[in-house]
């Protein structure tokens, strides 16, 4: 009976079990344990290092998850303030940092780089060892990466609030922070790549396709987005390429990877159809970075690019259809589990939204539709639902699944997850619907004004077109409040799980796969 | 396995049926007996006599007081008698169904539902990155070159106007105001259509993303934004010129900055 190491966070110890072959990763743990204990000084130094950047199994996933929740609250707060300021520009007086123009990049960056990216990285650090059968390469580096990410996010808030914006959508932060962001994103890329090399599992599960490609795509996108000195229409093409690429290939892509893990794992049903998974993944890989310019139909960019963008967004409908069908198929015979599993509920609602939003974004790219909705708040409505509905729900699904297993405590309250889901759907859903409505009203009144000459979309005449959407913006602020209540419920549930969740099986990694043990 | 036994065991232990079933399966596998036997025992029936001696268990060091553990009955062979005293035994009794129990140890192989087909990650990655590079080339680099004029036209901005443009960019005016006119009916009254070859060579662009407020591409050539005084008042003391507006106040900008911003708008024709 070969000895195998069982690694419990916080207290590493060896244990003997009767199964599992001794593999390379396990030997590494032991080698590391030998170090740092030779003298008292090194022990003290290493204990500080262990506190800042521990090497325990799953510590990086756990810490990223917690940080993501904190940034969700920050992002939710700024998003709420943003929509209040949209409807009531004088709310909180005229302080510089509370103007819409400064709040908007802060809200976006804390949502995208704070909440969603950190939760995705947590999911990556959680899923990759479980799917490859290897220990995460360099847990310490992964943990150090989190400190960099936290630093980058905090610096971004400060810098943007102070008014140092570069004025490029989603990349408003100054160049030195852009470099820090790229380094921060290179950490998961390196960790995933090296862990893949250590893998003991020969098969490559679907989730790994999305994760493996995603960690490279996102770095490529940030590099491409930061190519300097593009101007005019070229600069617009760069922004639209970057924004849509980050949404499709990173925020949605890794989310799909998580969903593909959660549904089979929880239902214990095998993946419904591998061919569908292939179609879904390669459609996304093929078309994900092409669709940006569909936001700027009739703009100054080349017309052929607008046409290819709308055409390729049809491939994204195919991708969404394949993923949603596959997830629904995987649920077969286990739909009753939706009642007990918050993760399943969030994943499946997210899958439905994925399909709806893909169709909607395809429609937005059609010339006849874009003639009305283009440059209105219609696109923002869709984006809110993509960030907080689709990607946000999948991120929450992961958190609700992984947290109890990471800390060995049962989720504090299942009821609260239902309220979280309701508040998010009602909040983000009505927020999106109101912005869609405002967009349609704007688009049609600009057109009507131009056709009839009664009022125009320029100068004094613009106020006339605004009167009608003001109510929609006011209600959108309320919807944003409901959405924030959902975020708060989520964060509260996670917090209470730490403080008063009942002890439950703790899932840790052993050579050969994850195993559940008690948490003392 | 019978669902009644499962339900019974689940209720007796106060543990969800799902968990009980998996634990029972693990126990059955480890002891080489049927799942039903395990479940019957757990729901208060006959004790188990394993077919083979169970594998050595993981030792639990530092046994603490059992948390939420109901009076546990050890059913590990060869000992079939109830545990004598908690002091003599580890508080967490392996093998007994209770809230605190080592589940599924020894480890089963990785969940079979999460197995993929044997594939080379390098090939998947190469193809995915390759497709990305194709998109990068054809959806970004080539169209960007296509849209960049060989000789960009003079911007027509004065030094003050240029300074104002920087404020326009940094304060995020472009989140709510576009500076692009499209060749469609909604933009019919906004002035000449924006041509890529007529855009001046400043990074970043101020084309904008949406119109919460009006388009400002030709702000300097129409009422009321062709009036410096009106603009200054509108940006700093809005209520003096317009009753209700979604325009935020920029009273916090210095007078020089406001003057520069106004100059930029006047020069946007």
mmCIF file with all atom_site columns, C-alpha atoms in Angstrom, chain A residues 161-355:
data_model
loop_
_atom_site.group_PDB
_atom_site.id
_atom_site.type_symbol
_atom_site.label_atom_id
_atom_site.label_alt_id
_atom_site.label_comp_id
_atom_site.label_asym_id
_atom_site.label_entity_id
_atom_site.label_seq_id
_atom_site.pdbx_PDB_ins_code
_atom_site.Cartn_x
_atom_site.Cartn_y
_atom_site.Cartn_z
_atom_site.occupancy
_atom_site.B_iso_or_equiv
_atom_site.pdbx_formal_charge
_atom_site.auth_seq_id
_atom_site.auth_comp_id
_atom_site.auth_asym_id
_atom_site.auth_atom_id
_atom_site.pdbx_PDB_model_num
ATOM 1   C CA . UNK A 1 161 ? -11.816 58.676 -9.450  1.00 0.00 ? 161 UNK A CA 1
ATOM 2   C CA . UNK A 1 162 ? -9.016  61.228 -9.622  1.00 0.00 ? 162 UNK A CA 1
ATOM 3   C CA . UNK A 1 163 ? -9.812  61.783 -13.283 1.00 0.00 ? 163 UNK A CA 1
ATOM 4   C CA . UNK A 1 164 ? -6.815  60.151 -14.973 1.00 0.00 ? 164 UNK A CA 1
ATOM 5   C CA . UNK A 1 165 ? -8.693  58.423 -17.742 1.00 0.00 ? 165 UNK A CA 1
ATOM 6   C CA . UNK A 1 166 ? -7.135  57.493 -21.052 1.00 0.00 ? 166 UNK A CA 1
ATOM 7   C CA . UNK A 1 167 ? -10.552 57.672 -22.612 1.00 0.00 ? 167 UNK A CA 1
ATOM 8   C CA . UNK A 1 168 ? -10.638 54.250 -24.225 1.00 0.00 ? 168 UNK A CA 1
ATOM 9   C CA . UNK A 1 169 ? -13.640 52.125 -23.367 1.00 0.00 ? 169 UNK A CA 1
ATOM 10  C CA . UNK A 1 170 ? -12.862 49.428 -20.734 1.00 0.00 ? 170 UNK A CA 1
ATOM 11  C CA . UNK A 1 171 ? -9.187  50.470 -20.894 1.00 0.00 ? 171 UNK A CA 1
ATOM 12  C CA . UNK A 1 172 ? -9.421  53.854 -19.246 1.00 0.00 ? 172 UNK A CA 1
ATOM 13  C CA . UNK A 1 173 ? -6.642  53.105 -16.766 1.00 0.00 ? 173 UNK A CA 1
ATOM 14  C CA . UNK A 1 174 ? -3.183  54.581 -17.489 1.00 0.00 ? 174 UNK A CA 1
ATOM 15  C CA . UNK A 1 175 ? -0.535  52.601 -19.333 1.00 0.00 ? 175 UNK A CA 1
ATOM 16  C CA . UNK A 1 176 ? 1.417   51.536 -16.250 1.00 0.00 ? 176 UNK A CA 1
ATOM 17  C CA . UNK A 1 177 ? -1.727  49.939 -14.830 1.00 0.00 ? 177 UNK A CA 1
ATOM 18  C CA . UNK A 1 178 ? -2.370  48.277 -18.182 1.00 0.00 ? 178 UNK A CA 1
ATOM 19  C CA . UNK A 1 179 ? 1.005   46.564 -17.837 1.00 0.00 ? 179 UNK A CA 1
ATOM 20  C CA . UNK A 1 180 ? 0.138   45.471 -14.305 1.00 0.00 ? 180 UNK A CA 1
ATOM 21  C CA . UNK A 1 181 ? -3.163  44.046 -15.582 1.00 0.00 ? 181 UNK A CA 1
ATOM 22  C CA . UNK A 1 182 ? -1.363  42.027 -18.240 1.00 0.00 ? 182 UNK A CA 1
ATOM 23  C CA . UNK A 1 183 ? 1.093   40.653 -15.656 1.00 0.00 ? 183 UNK A CA 1
ATOM 24  C CA . UNK A 1 184 ? -1.848  39.847 -13.373 1.00 0.00 ? 184 UNK A CA 1
ATOM 25  C CA . UNK A 1 185 ? -3.515  37.933 -16.206 1.00 0.00 ? 185 UNK A CA 1
ATOM 26  C CA . UNK A 1 186 ? -0.297  36.120 -17.086 1.00 0.00 ? 186 UNK A CA 1
ATOM 27  C CA . UNK A 1 187 ? -0.260  34.452 -13.658 1.00 0.00 ? 187 UNK A CA 1
ATOM 28  C CA . UNK A 1 188 ? -3.244  32.144 -14.307 1.00 0.00 ? 188 UNK A CA 1
ATOM 29  C CA . UNK A 1 189 ? -1.923  31.568 -17.815 1.00 0.00 ? 189 UNK A CA 1
ATOM 30  C CA . UNK A 1 190 ? 1.393   30.317 -16.445 1.00 0.00 ? 190 UNK A CA 1
ATOM 31  C CA . UNK A 1 191 ? -0.215  28.308 -13.648 1.00 0.00 ? 191 UNK A CA 1
ATOM 32  C CA . UNK A 1 192 ? -2.695  26.602 -15.984 1.00 0.00 ? 192 UNK A CA 1
ATOM 33  C CA . UNK A 1 193 ? -0.032  25.843 -18.573 1.00 0.00 ? 193 UNK A CA 1
ATOM 34  C CA . UNK A 1 194 ? 2.350   24.262 -16.090 1.00 0.00 ? 194 UNK A CA 1
ATOM 35  C CA . UNK A 1 195 ? -0.418  22.352 -14.324 1.00 0.00 ? 195 UNK A CA 1
ATOM 36  C CA . UNK A 1 196 ? -1.506  20.925 -17.664 1.00 0.00 ? 196 UNK A CA 1
ATOM 37  C CA . UNK A 1 197 ? 2.015   19.615 -18.125 1.00 0.00 ? 197 UNK A CA 1
ATOM 38  C CA . UNK A 1 198 ? 1.786   17.738 -14.817 1.00 0.00 ? 198 UNK A CA 1
ATOM 39  C CA . UNK A 1 199 ? -1.581  16.239 -15.605 1.00 0.00 ? 199 UNK A CA 1
ATOM 40  C CA . UNK A 1 200 ? -2.235  12.608 -14.810 1.00 0.00 ? 200 UNK A CA 1
ATOM 41  C CA . UNK A 1 201 ? -5.653  12.551 -16.437 1.00 0.00 ? 201 UNK A CA 1
ATOM 42  C CA . UNK A 1 202 ? -5.289  11.807 -20.108 1.00 0.00 ? 202 UNK A CA 1
ATOM 43  C CA . UNK A 1 203 ? -8.717  12.976 -21.180 1.00 0.00 ? 203 UNK A CA 1
ATOM 44  C CA . UNK A 1 204 ? -9.316  16.648 -21.711 1.00 0.00 ? 204 UNK A CA 1
ATOM 45  C CA . UNK A 1 205 ? -12.745 17.500 -20.314 1.00 0.00 ? 205 UNK A CA 1
ATOM 46  C CA . UNK A 1 206 ? -14.720 20.217 -22.129 1.00 0.00 ? 206 UNK A CA 1
ATOM 47  C CA . UNK A 1 207 ? -14.267 22.766 -19.350 1.00 0.00 ? 207 UNK A CA 1
ATOM 48  C CA . UNK A 1 208 ? -10.523 22.576 -19.873 1.00 0.00 ? 208 UNK A CA 1
ATOM 49  C CA . UNK A 1 209 ? -10.874 23.671 -23.504 1.00 0.00 ? 209 UNK A CA 1
ATOM 50  C CA . UNK A 1 210 ? -12.550 26.890 -22.433 1.00 0.00 ? 210 UNK A CA 1
ATOM 51  C CA . UNK A 1 211 ? -10.142 27.498 -19.568 1.00 0.00 ? 211 UNK A CA 1
ATOM 52  C CA . UNK A 1 212 ? -6.987  26.681 -21.490 1.00 0.00 ? 212 UNK A CA 1
ATOM 53  C CA . UNK A 1 213 ? -7.970  28.828 -24.447 1.00 0.00 ? 213 UNK A CA 1
ATOM 54  C CA . UNK A 1 214 ? -9.472  31.543 -22.222 1.00 0.00 ? 214 UNK A CA 1
ATOM 55  C CA . UNK A 1 215 ? -6.310  32.244 -20.243 1.00 0.00 ? 215 UNK A CA 1
ATOM 56  C CA . UNK A 1 216 ? -4.399  32.804 -23.482 1.00 0.00 ? 216 UNK A CA 1
ATOM 57  C CA . UNK A 1 217 ? -7.154  34.721 -25.261 1.00 0.00 ? 217 UNK A CA 1
ATOM 58  C CA . UNK A 1 218 ? -7.559  37.198 -22.442 1.00 0.00 ? 218 UNK A CA 1
ATOM 59  C CA . UNK A 1 219 ? -3.868  38.052 -22.433 1.00 0.00 ? 219 UNK A CA 1
ATOM 60  C CA . UNK A 1 220 ? -3.939  38.459 -26.212 1.00 0.00 ? 220 UNK A CA 1
ATOM 61  C CA . UNK A 1 221 ? -6.970  40.732 -25.945 1.00 0.00 ? 221 UNK A CA 1
ATOM 62  C CA . UNK A 1 222 ? -5.370  43.003 -23.370 1.00 0.00 ? 222 UNK A CA 1
ATOM 63  C CA . UNK A 1 223 ? -2.192  43.220 -25.431 1.00 0.00 ? 223 UNK A CA 1
ATOM 64  C CA . UNK A 1 224 ? -4.161  44.033 -28.595 1.00 0.00 ? 224 UNK A CA 1
ATOM 65  C CA . UNK A 1 225 ? -6.332  46.522 -26.726 1.00 0.00 ? 225 UNK A CA 1
ATOM 66  C CA . UNK A 1 226 ? -3.274  48.396 -25.521 1.00 0.00 ? 226 UNK A CA 1
ATOM 67  C CA . UNK A 1 227 ? -1.535  48.903 -28.856 1.00 0.00 ? 227 UNK A CA 1
ATOM 68  C CA . UNK A 1 228 ? -0.920  52.639 -28.625 1.00 0.00 ? 228 UNK A CA 1
ATOM 69  C CA . UNK A 1 229 ? -1.499  55.544 -30.985 1.00 0.00 ? 229 UNK A CA 1
ATOM 70  C CA . UNK A 1 230 ? -4.407  54.276 -33.006 1.00 0.00 ? 230 UNK A CA 1
ATOM 71  C CA . UNK A 1 231 ? -6.734  57.104 -33.894 1.00 0.00 ? 231 UNK A CA 1
ATOM 72  C CA . UNK A 1 232 ? -10.030 57.863 -35.538 1.00 0.00 ? 232 UNK A CA 1
ATOM 73  C CA . UNK A 1 233 ? -11.943 54.880 -36.844 1.00 0.00 ? 233 UNK A CA 1
ATOM 74  C CA . UNK A 1 234 ? -8.986  52.557 -36.128 1.00 0.00 ? 234 UNK A CA 1
ATOM 75  C CA . UNK A 1 235 ? -9.187  53.452 -32.460 1.00 0.00 ? 235 UNK A CA 1
ATOM 76  C CA . UNK A 1 236 ? -12.919 52.639 -32.465 1.00 0.00 ? 236 UNK A CA 1
ATOM 77  C CA . UNK A 1 237 ? -12.226 49.275 -34.115 1.00 0.00 ? 237 UNK A CA 1
ATOM 78  C CA . UNK A 1 238 ? -9.639  48.535 -31.441 1.00 0.00 ? 238 UNK A CA 1
ATOM 79  C CA . UNK A 1 239 ? -12.086 49.312 -28.622 1.00 0.00 ? 239 UNK A CA 1
ATOM 80  C CA . UNK A 1 240 ? -14.897 47.281 -30.090 1.00 0.00 ? 240 UNK A CA 1
ATOM 81  C CA . UNK A 1 241 ? -12.569 44.344 -30.790 1.00 0.00 ? 241 UNK A CA 1
ATOM 82  C CA . UNK A 1 242 ? -11.294 44.454 -27.231 1.00 0.00 ? 242 UNK A CA 1
ATOM 83  C CA . UNK A 1 243 ? -14.621 44.892 -25.440 1.00 0.00 ? 243 UNK A CA 1
ATOM 84  C CA . UNK A 1 244 ? -16.511 42.213 -27.343 1.00 0.00 ? 244 UNK A CA 1
ATOM 85  C CA . UNK A 1 245 ? -13.522 39.870 -27.194 1.00 0.00 ? 245 UNK A CA 1
ATOM 86  C CA . UNK A 1 246 ? -13.263 40.159 -23.422 1.00 0.00 ? 246 UNK A CA 1
ATOM 87  C CA . UNK A 1 247 ? -17.000 39.575 -23.074 1.00 0.00 ? 247 UNK A CA 1
ATOM 88  C CA . UNK A 1 248 ? -17.215 36.582 -25.404 1.00 0.00 ? 248 UNK A CA 1
ATOM 89  C CA . UNK A 1 249 ? -13.904 34.815 -24.943 1.00 0.00 ? 249 UNK A CA 1
ATOM 90  C CA . UNK A 1 250 ? -13.204 35.526 -21.302 1.00 0.00 ? 250 UNK A CA 1
ATOM 91  C CA . UNK A 1 251 ? -16.309 36.484 -19.319 1.00 0.00 ? 251 UNK A CA 1
ATOM 92  C CA . UNK A 1 252 ? -18.702 34.187 -21.171 1.00 0.00 ? 252 UNK A CA 1
ATOM 93  C CA . UNK A 1 253 ? -16.128 31.589 -22.266 1.00 0.00 ? 253 UNK A CA 1
ATOM 94  C CA . UNK A 1 254 ? -14.777 30.672 -18.841 1.00 0.00 ? 254 UNK A CA 1
ATOM 95  C CA . UNK A 1 255 ? -18.344 30.869 -17.524 1.00 0.00 ? 255 UNK A CA 1
ATOM 96  C CA . UNK A 1 256 ? -19.355 28.182 -20.025 1.00 0.00 ? 256 UNK A CA 1
ATOM 97  C CA . UNK A 1 257 ? -16.388 26.106 -18.871 1.00 0.00 ? 257 UNK A CA 1
ATOM 98  C CA . UNK A 1 258 ? -17.630 26.380 -15.274 1.00 0.00 ? 258 UNK A CA 1
ATOM 99  C CA . UNK A 1 259 ? -21.186 25.475 -16.262 1.00 0.00 ? 259 UNK A CA 1
ATOM 100 C CA . UNK A 1 260 ? -19.905 22.410 -18.113 1.00 0.00 ? 260 UNK A CA 1
ATOM 101 C CA . UNK A 1 261 ? -18.207 21.284 -14.912 1.00 0.00 ? 261 UNK A CA 1
ATOM 102 C CA . UNK A 1 262 ? -21.030 22.009 -12.498 1.00 0.00 ? 262 UNK A CA 1
ATOM 103 C CA . UNK A 1 263 ? -23.925 20.264 -14.222 1.00 0.00 ? 263 UNK A CA 1
ATOM 104 C CA . UNK A 1 264 ? -22.283 16.851 -14.727 1.00 0.00 ? 264 UNK A CA 1
ATOM 105 C CA . UNK A 1 265 ? -20.600 17.057 -11.331 1.00 0.00 ? 265 UNK A CA 1
ATOM 106 C CA . UNK A 1 266 ? -23.784 17.799 -9.403  1.00 0.00 ? 266 UNK A CA 1
ATOM 107 C CA . UNK A 1 267 ? -26.199 15.591 -11.348 1.00 0.00 ? 267 UNK A CA 1
ATOM 108 C CA . UNK A 1 268 ? -23.635 12.815 -11.836 1.00 0.00 ? 268 UNK A CA 1
ATOM 109 C CA . UNK A 1 269 ? -24.874 12.530 -15.384 1.00 0.00 ? 269 UNK A CA 1
ATOM 110 C CA . UNK A 1 270 ? -22.219 12.367 -18.078 1.00 0.00 ? 270 UNK A CA 1
ATOM 111 C CA . UNK A 1 271 ? -22.074 15.209 -20.564 1.00 0.00 ? 271 UNK A CA 1
ATOM 112 C CA . UNK A 1 272 ? -25.050 14.873 -22.897 1.00 0.00 ? 272 UNK A CA 1
ATOM 113 C CA . UNK A 1 273 ? -23.252 15.176 -26.205 1.00 0.00 ? 273 UNK A CA 1
ATOM 114 C CA . UNK A 1 274 ? -19.599 15.648 -27.021 1.00 0.00 ? 274 UNK A CA 1
ATOM 115 C CA . UNK A 1 275 ? -20.261 16.729 -30.611 1.00 0.00 ? 275 UNK A CA 1
ATOM 116 C CA . UNK A 1 276 ? -22.459 19.566 -29.374 1.00 0.00 ? 276 UNK A CA 1
ATOM 117 C CA . UNK A 1 277 ? -19.723 20.606 -26.992 1.00 0.00 ? 277 UNK A CA 1
ATOM 118 C CA . UNK A 1 278 ? -17.288 20.686 -29.900 1.00 0.00 ? 278 UNK A CA 1
ATOM 119 C CA . UNK A 1 279 ? -19.690 22.802 -31.956 1.00 0.00 ? 279 UNK A CA 1
ATOM 120 C CA . UNK A 1 280 ? -20.239 25.201 -29.060 1.00 0.00 ? 280 UNK A CA 1
ATOM 121 C CA . UNK A 1 281 ? -16.571 25.652 -28.299 1.00 0.00 ? 281 UNK A CA 1
ATOM 122 C CA . UNK A 1 282 ? -15.266 26.015 -31.822 1.00 0.00 ? 282 UNK A CA 1
ATOM 123 C CA . UNK A 1 283 ? -18.074 28.360 -32.846 1.00 0.00 ? 283 UNK A CA 1
ATOM 124 C CA . UNK A 1 284 ? -17.053 30.599 -29.966 1.00 0.00 ? 284 UNK A CA 1
ATOM 125 C CA . UNK A 1 285 ? -13.352 30.298 -30.773 1.00 0.00 ? 285 UNK A CA 1
ATOM 126 C CA . UNK A 1 286 ? -14.078 31.010 -34.420 1.00 0.00 ? 286 UNK A CA 1
ATOM 127 C CA . UNK A 1 287 ? -16.429 33.959 -34.049 1.00 0.00 ? 287 UNK A CA 1
ATOM 128 C CA . UNK A 1 288 ? -15.914 35.359 -30.552 1.00 0.00 ? 288 UNK A CA 1
ATOM 129 C CA . UNK A 1 289 ? -13.396 38.026 -31.510 1.00 0.00 ? 289 UNK A CA 1
ATOM 130 C CA . UNK A 1 290 ? -15.129 39.065 -34.736 1.00 0.00 ? 290 UNK A CA 1
ATOM 131 C CA . UNK A 1 291 ? -18.364 40.569 -33.501 1.00 0.00 ? 291 UNK A CA 1
ATOM 132 C CA . UNK A 1 292 ? -17.211 43.846 -31.935 1.00 0.00 ? 292 UNK A CA 1
ATOM 133 C CA . UNK A 1 293 ? -18.045 46.201 -34.760 1.00 0.00 ? 293 UNK A CA 1
ATOM 134 C CA . UNK A 1 294 ? -21.711 45.155 -34.711 1.00 0.00 ? 294 UNK A CA 1
ATOM 135 C CA . UNK A 1 295 ? -22.086 47.867 -32.051 1.00 0.00 ? 295 UNK A CA 1
ATOM 136 C CA . UNK A 1 296 ? -21.081 50.541 -34.531 1.00 0.00 ? 296 UNK A CA 1
ATOM 137 C CA . UNK A 1 297 ? -23.100 49.683 -37.598 1.00 0.00 ? 297 UNK A CA 1
ATOM 138 C CA . UNK A 1 298 ? -23.180 52.696 -39.989 1.00 0.00 ? 298 UNK A CA 1
ATOM 139 C CA . UNK A 1 299 ? -20.180 54.150 -38.127 1.00 0.00 ? 299 UNK A CA 1
ATOM 140 C CA . UNK A 1 300 ? -17.023 55.462 -39.748 1.00 0.00 ? 300 UNK A CA 1
ATOM 141 C CA . UNK A 1 301 ? -15.328 52.030 -39.747 1.00 0.00 ? 301 UNK A CA 1
ATOM 142 C CA . UNK A 1 302 ? -15.149 49.899 -42.886 1.00 0.00 ? 302 UNK A CA 1
ATOM 143 C CA . UNK A 1 303 ? -18.546 48.628 -43.949 1.00 0.00 ? 303 UNK A CA 1
ATOM 144 C CA . UNK A 1 304 ? -17.312 45.108 -44.646 1.00 0.00 ? 304 UNK A CA 1
ATOM 145 C CA . UNK A 1 305 ? -16.203 44.771 -41.050 1.00 0.00 ? 305 UNK A CA 1
ATOM 146 C CA . UNK A 1 306 ? -19.696 45.677 -39.831 1.00 0.00 ? 306 UNK A CA 1
ATOM 147 C CA . UNK A 1 307 ? -21.148 43.066 -42.144 1.00 0.00 ? 307 UNK A CA 1
ATOM 148 C CA . UNK A 1 308 ? -18.769 40.304 -41.052 1.00 0.00 ? 308 UNK A CA 1
ATOM 149 C CA . UNK A 1 309 ? -19.432 41.259 -37.420 1.00 0.00 ? 309 UNK A CA 1
ATOM 150 C CA . UNK A 1 310 ? -23.186 40.789 -37.818 1.00 0.00 ? 310 UNK A CA 1
ATOM 151 C CA . UNK A 1 311 ? -22.708 37.586 -39.768 1.00 0.00 ? 311 UNK A CA 1
ATOM 152 C CA . UNK A 1 312 ? -20.329 36.125 -37.203 1.00 0.00 ? 312 UNK A CA 1
ATOM 153 C CA . UNK A 1 313 ? -22.668 36.910 -34.349 1.00 0.00 ? 313 UNK A CA 1
ATOM 154 C CA . UNK A 1 314 ? -24.917 34.252 -35.857 1.00 0.00 ? 314 UNK A CA 1
ATOM 155 C CA . UNK A 1 315 ? -22.138 31.762 -35.072 1.00 0.00 ? 315 UNK A CA 1
ATOM 156 C CA . UNK A 1 316 ? -22.376 32.883 -31.464 1.00 0.00 ? 316 UNK A CA 1
ATOM 157 C CA . UNK A 1 317 ? -26.075 32.036 -31.484 1.00 0.00 ? 317 UNK A CA 1
ATOM 158 C CA . UNK A 1 318 ? -25.035 28.571 -32.668 1.00 0.00 ? 318 UNK A CA 1
ATOM 159 C CA . UNK A 1 319 ? -22.497 28.403 -29.827 1.00 0.00 ? 319 UNK A CA 1
ATOM 160 C CA . UNK A 1 320 ? -25.095 29.423 -27.249 1.00 0.00 ? 320 UNK A CA 1
ATOM 161 C CA . UNK A 1 321 ? -27.639 27.000 -28.658 1.00 0.00 ? 321 UNK A CA 1
ATOM 162 C CA . UNK A 1 322 ? -25.135 24.146 -28.517 1.00 0.00 ? 322 UNK A CA 1
ATOM 163 C CA . UNK A 1 323 ? -24.123 24.930 -24.938 1.00 0.00 ? 323 UNK A CA 1
ATOM 164 C CA . UNK A 1 324 ? -27.684 25.430 -23.686 1.00 0.00 ? 324 UNK A CA 1
ATOM 165 C CA . UNK A 1 325 ? -28.874 22.234 -25.386 1.00 0.00 ? 325 UNK A CA 1
ATOM 166 C CA . UNK A 1 326 ? -25.959 20.310 -23.991 1.00 0.00 ? 326 UNK A CA 1
ATOM 167 C CA . UNK A 1 327 ? -26.550 21.531 -20.454 1.00 0.00 ? 327 UNK A CA 1
ATOM 168 C CA . UNK A 1 328 ? -30.281 20.835 -20.676 1.00 0.00 ? 328 UNK A CA 1
ATOM 169 C CA . UNK A 1 329 ? -29.535 17.372 -22.053 1.00 0.00 ? 329 UNK A CA 1
ATOM 170 C CA . UNK A 1 330 ? -27.097 16.696 -19.235 1.00 0.00 ? 330 UNK A CA 1
ATOM 171 C CA . UNK A 1 331 ? -29.862 17.508 -16.745 1.00 0.00 ? 331 UNK A CA 1
ATOM 172 C CA . UNK A 1 332 ? -31.995 14.652 -18.044 1.00 0.00 ? 332 UNK A CA 1
ATOM 173 C CA . UNK A 1 333 ? -33.811 12.836 -15.279 1.00 0.00 ? 333 UNK A CA 1
ATOM 174 C CA . UNK A 1 334 ? -32.309 15.110 -12.647 1.00 0.00 ? 334 UNK A CA 1
ATOM 175 C CA . UNK A 1 335 ? -34.435 18.240 -12.953 1.00 0.00 ? 335 UNK A CA 1
ATOM 176 C CA . UNK A 1 336 ? -35.762 17.666 -9.451  1.00 0.00 ? 336 UNK A CA 1
ATOM 177 C CA . UNK A 1 337 ? -32.247 18.369 -8.174  1.00 0.00 ? 337 UNK A CA 1
ATOM 178 C CA . UNK A 1 338 ? -32.785 22.004 -9.088  1.00 0.00 ? 338 UNK A CA 1
ATOM 179 C CA . UNK A 1 339 ? -34.815 22.233 -5.898  1.00 0.00 ? 339 UNK A CA 1
ATOM 180 C CA . UNK A 1 340 ? -31.854 21.397 -3.680  1.00 0.00 ? 340 UNK A CA 1
ATOM 181 C CA . UNK A 1 341 ? -28.929 22.756 -5.589  1.00 0.00 ? 341 UNK A CA 1
ATOM 182 C CA . UNK A 1 342 ? -28.463 26.502 -5.847  1.00 0.00 ? 342 UNK A CA 1
ATOM 183 C CA . UNK A 1 343 ? -25.568 25.944 -8.240  1.00 0.00 ? 343 UNK A CA 1
ATOM 184 C CA . UNK A 1 344 ? -27.780 24.044 -10.668 1.00 0.00 ? 344 UNK A CA 1
ATOM 185 C CA . UNK A 1 345 ? -30.470 26.723 -10.534 1.00 0.00 ? 345 UNK A CA 1
ATOM 186 C CA . UNK A 1 346 ? -27.974 29.478 -11.251 1.00 0.00 ? 346 UNK A CA 1
ATOM 187 C CA . UNK A 1 347 ? -26.237 27.504 -13.983 1.00 0.00 ? 347 UNK A CA 1
ATOM 188 C CA . UNK A 1 348 ? -29.408 26.613 -15.827 1.00 0.00 ? 348 UNK A CA 1
ATOM 189 C CA . UNK A 1 349 ? -30.922 30.099 -15.599 1.00 0.00 ? 349 UNK A CA 1
ATOM 190 C CA . UNK A 1 350 ? -27.580 31.383 -16.878 1.00 0.00 ? 350 UNK A CA 1
ATOM 191 C CA . UNK A 1 351 ? -27.749 28.934 -19.771 1.00 0.00 ? 351 UNK A CA 1
ATOM 192 C CA . UNK A 1 352 ? -31.177 30.255 -20.725 1.00 0.00 ? 352 UNK A CA 1
ATOM 193 C CA . UNK A 1 353 ? -29.908 33.831 -20.577 1.00 0.00 ? 353 UNK A CA 1
ATOM 194 C CA . UNK A 1 354 ? -26.893 32.887 -22.683 1.00 0.00 ? 354 UNK A CA 1
ATOM 195 C CA . UNK A 1 355 ? -29.187 31.802 -25.489 1.00 0.00 ? 355 UNK A CA 1
#
